[in-house]
Amino acid sequence: MKELTKAEEQIMKILWQLKKAFVKDIVEKMPTPKPAYNTVSTIVRILEQKGFIGHKAYGKTHEYFPLIQKDKYSQFYLNNFLSGYFGGSFEKLVSFFAKENDLDLNEVEQLMQHIKDENKTQK
């Protein structure tokens, strides 16, 4: 899996939310100033080439849908982020986050407990 550009990620977030959409639907959901229809259409085709989305044809019109689930991409992205900035160490990430946000020990313990609870429910 490849990392998405900001523009590609913005379109994927819309598709994950809508589940399926035509290019005009994607443009409607984008913030103002809205990009040109052709620009969005080009990015959608790139996403399709990368294997992130598929389409169903209705004559000359195409309805697009995600092929990659949001949680799968999030996991991929976070793993790359973790390895790129923190040497793959979750502890270094938490330490950085705690320092940057001036968290006290109790808040860090609550965060760690929340993570443990989430892991238990996922298993």
mmCIF file of C-alpha atoms in Angstrom:
data_model
loop_
_atom_site.group_PDB
_atom_site.id
_atom_site.type_symbol
_atom_site.label_atom_id
_atom_site.label_comp_id
_atom_site.label_asym_id
_atom_site.label_seq_id
_atom_site.Cartn_x
_atom_site.Cartn_y
_atom_site.Cartn_z
ATOM 1 C CA MET A 1 0.000 0.000 0.000
ATOM 2 C CA LYS A 2 1.220 3.499 -0.816
ATOM 3 C CA GLU A 3 0.843 6.623 1.271
ATOM 4 C CA LEU A 4 -1.751 9.071 -0.037
ATOM 5 C CA THR A 5 -1.094 12.693 -0.924
ATOM 6 C CA LYS A 6 -3.122 15.309 0.965
ATOM 7 C CA ALA A 7 -5.504 15.737 -1.988
ATOM 8 C CA GLU A 8 -5.948 11.977 -2.376
ATOM 9 C CA GLU A 9 -6.538 11.583 1.341
ATOM 10 C CA GLN A 10 -9.159 14.341 1.304
ATOM 11 C CA ILE A 11 -11.071 12.534 -1.450
ATOM 12 C CA MET A 12 -10.722 9.166 0.275
ATOM 13 C CA LYS A 13 -12.153 10.612 3.495
ATOM 14 C CA ILE A 14 -15.198 11.766 1.545
ATOM 15 C CA LEU A 15 -15.592 8.365 -0.142
ATOM 16 C CA TRP A 16 -15.231 6.552 3.198
ATOM 17 C CA GLN A 17 -17.983 8.777 4.565
ATOM 18 C CA LEU A 18 -20.322 8.448 1.571
ATOM 19 C CA LYS A 19 -19.522 4.761 0.835
ATOM 20 C CA LYS A 20 -20.079 5.385 -2.912
ATOM 21 C CA ALA A 21 -20.254 8.559 -4.967
ATOM 22 C CA PHE A 22 -20.039 10.178 -8.363
ATOM 23 C CA VAL A 23 -17.354 12.829 -8.916
ATOM 24 C CA LYS A 24 -20.004 15.569 -8.617
ATOM 25 C CA ASP A 25 -20.945 14.208 -5.156
ATOM 26 C CA ILE A 26 -17.307 14.353 -4.063
ATOM 27 C CA VAL A 27 -16.944 17.933 -5.312
ATOM 28 C CA GLU A 28 -20.111 18.924 -3.391
ATOM 29 C CA LYS A 29 -18.650 17.586 -0.113
ATOM 30 C CA MET A 30 -15.332 19.419 -0.523
ATOM 31 C CA PRO A 31 -14.712 22.658 1.368
ATOM 32 C CA THR A 32 -14.777 26.004 -0.403
ATOM 33 C CA PRO A 33 -13.109 27.080 -2.519
ATOM 34 C CA LYS A 34 -14.114 23.881 -4.302
ATOM 35 C CA PRO A 35 -11.631 22.432 -6.763
ATOM 36 C CA ALA A 36 -12.560 22.057 -10.415
ATOM 37 C CA TYR A 37 -14.536 18.964 -11.406
ATOM 38 C CA ASN A 38 -11.700 17.892 -13.743
ATOM 39 C CA THR A 39 -9.154 18.145 -10.936
ATOM 40 C CA VAL A 40 -11.211 15.866 -8.679
ATOM 41 C CA SER A 41 -11.844 13.500 -11.580
ATOM 42 C CA THR A 42 -8.092 13.233 -12.236
ATOM 43 C CA ILE A 43 -7.332 12.477 -8.580
ATOM 44 C CA VAL A 44 -10.113 9.874 -8.500
ATOM 45 C CA ARG A 45 -8.568 8.128 -11.522
ATOM 46 C CA ILE A 46 -5.157 8.170 -9.803
ATOM 47 C CA LEU A 47 -6.719 6.609 -6.700
ATOM 48 C CA GLU A 48 -8.243 3.933 -8.888
ATOM 49 C CA GLN A 49 -4.869 3.215 -10.516
ATOM 50 C CA LYS A 50 -3.315 2.914 -7.047
ATOM 51 C CA GLY A 51 -5.982 0.373 -6.088
ATOM 52 C CA PHE A 52 -7.700 2.483 -3.435
ATOM 53 C CA ILE A 53 -11.051 2.759 -5.196
ATOM 54 C CA GLY A 54 -13.128 0.923 -7.768
ATOM 55 C CA HIS A 55 -16.040 1.988 -9.907
ATOM 56 C CA LYS A 56 -19.311 0.851 -11.369
ATOM 57 C CA ALA A 57 -20.081 2.212 -14.831
ATOM 58 C CA TYR A 58 -23.460 3.606 -15.820
ATOM 59 C CA GLY A 59 -22.867 4.400 -19.472
ATOM 60 C CA LYS A 60 -20.249 7.169 -19.507
ATOM 61 C CA THR A 61 -20.766 7.960 -15.814
ATOM 62 C CA HIS A 62 -18.878 6.182 -13.064
ATOM 63 C CA GLU A 63 -19.848 5.655 -9.442
ATOM 64 C CA TYR A 64 -16.777 5.232 -7.229
ATOM 65 C CA PHE A 65 -16.378 3.272 -4.005
ATOM 66 C CA PRO A 66 -13.470 2.538 -1.634
ATOM 67 C CA LEU A 67 -11.592 -0.734 -1.988
ATOM 68 C CA ILE A 68 -9.354 -0.018 1.009
ATOM 69 C CA GLN A 69 -11.062 0.321 4.386
ATOM 70 C CA LYS A 70 -10.379 3.453 6.400
ATOM 71 C CA ASP A 71 -9.113 1.518 9.421
ATOM 72 C CA LYS A 72 -6.673 -0.479 7.248
ATOM 73 C CA TYR A 73 -5.223 2.702 5.768
ATOM 74 C CA SER A 74 -5.110 4.344 9.214
ATOM 75 C CA GLN A 75 -3.140 1.398 10.569
ATOM 76 C CA PHE A 76 -0.733 1.516 7.610
ATOM 77 C CA TYR A 77 -0.291 5.288 7.946
ATOM 78 C CA LEU A 78 0.269 5.193 11.704
ATOM 79 C CA ASN A 79 2.786 2.362 11.405
ATOM 80 C CA ASN A 80 4.741 4.385 8.814
ATOM 81 C CA PHE A 81 4.503 7.481 10.990
ATOM 82 C CA LEU A 82 5.632 5.568 14.064
ATOM 83 C CA SER A 83 8.608 4.000 12.313
ATOM 84 C CA GLY A 84 9.567 7.202 10.510
ATOM 85 C CA TYR A 85 9.510 9.548 13.494
ATOM 86 C CA PHE A 86 9.800 7.379 16.588
ATOM 87 C CA GLY A 87 11.869 4.392 15.453
ATOM 88 C CA GLY A 88 8.813 2.148 15.681
ATOM 89 C CA SER A 89 8.560 2.753 19.424
ATOM 90 C CA PHE A 90 5.068 3.363 20.768
ATOM 91 C CA GLU A 91 6.628 4.365 24.096
ATOM 92 C CA LYS A 92 8.604 7.157 22.402
ATOM 93 C CA LEU A 93 5.410 8.372 20.730
ATOM 94 C CA VAL A 94 3.514 8.459 24.040
ATOM 95 C CA SER A 95 6.452 10.170 25.749
ATOM 96 C CA PHE A 96 6.594 12.816 23.022
ATOM 97 C CA PHE A 97 2.825 13.301 23.158
ATOM 98 C CA ALA A 98 2.888 13.613 26.965
ATOM 99 C CA LYS A 99 5.690 16.199 26.889
ATOM 100 C CA GLU A 100 4.181 18.244 24.060
ATOM 101 C CA ASN A 101 0.759 18.336 25.716
ATOM 102 C CA ASP A 102 2.104 18.803 29.238
ATOM 103 C CA LEU A 103 0.259 15.737 30.551
ATOM 104 C CA ASP A 104 0.666 14.761 34.179
ATOM 105 C CA LEU A 105 1.352 11.190 35.306
ATOM 106 C CA ASN A 106 -2.333 10.506 36.050
ATOM 107 C CA GLU A 107 -3.349 11.539 32.527
ATOM 108 C CA VAL A 108 -0.642 9.313 31.001
ATOM 109 C CA GLU A 109 -1.843 6.365 33.117
ATOM 110 C CA GLN A 110 -5.436 6.984 31.969
ATOM 111 C CA LEU A 111 -4.256 7.054 28.367
ATOM 112 C CA MET A 112 -2.370 3.777 28.786
ATOM 113 C CA GLN A 113 -5.392 2.167 30.468
ATOM 114 C CA HIS A 114 -7.628 3.300 27.637
ATOM 115 C CA ILE A 115 -5.230 1.711 25.132
ATOM 116 C CA LYS A 116 -5.166 -1.547 27.114
ATOM 117 C CA ASP A 117 -8.983 -1.591 27.249
ATOM 118 C CA GLU A 118 -9.194 -1.003 23.491
ATOM 119 C CA ASN A 119 -6.776 -3.863 22.838
ATOM 120 C CA LYS A 120 -8.873 -6.215 24.982
ATOM 121 C CA THR A 121 -12.094 -5.369 23.126
ATOM 122 C CA GLN A 122 -10.414 -5.883 19.737
ATOM 123 C CA LYS A 123 -9.210 -9.389 20.646
#
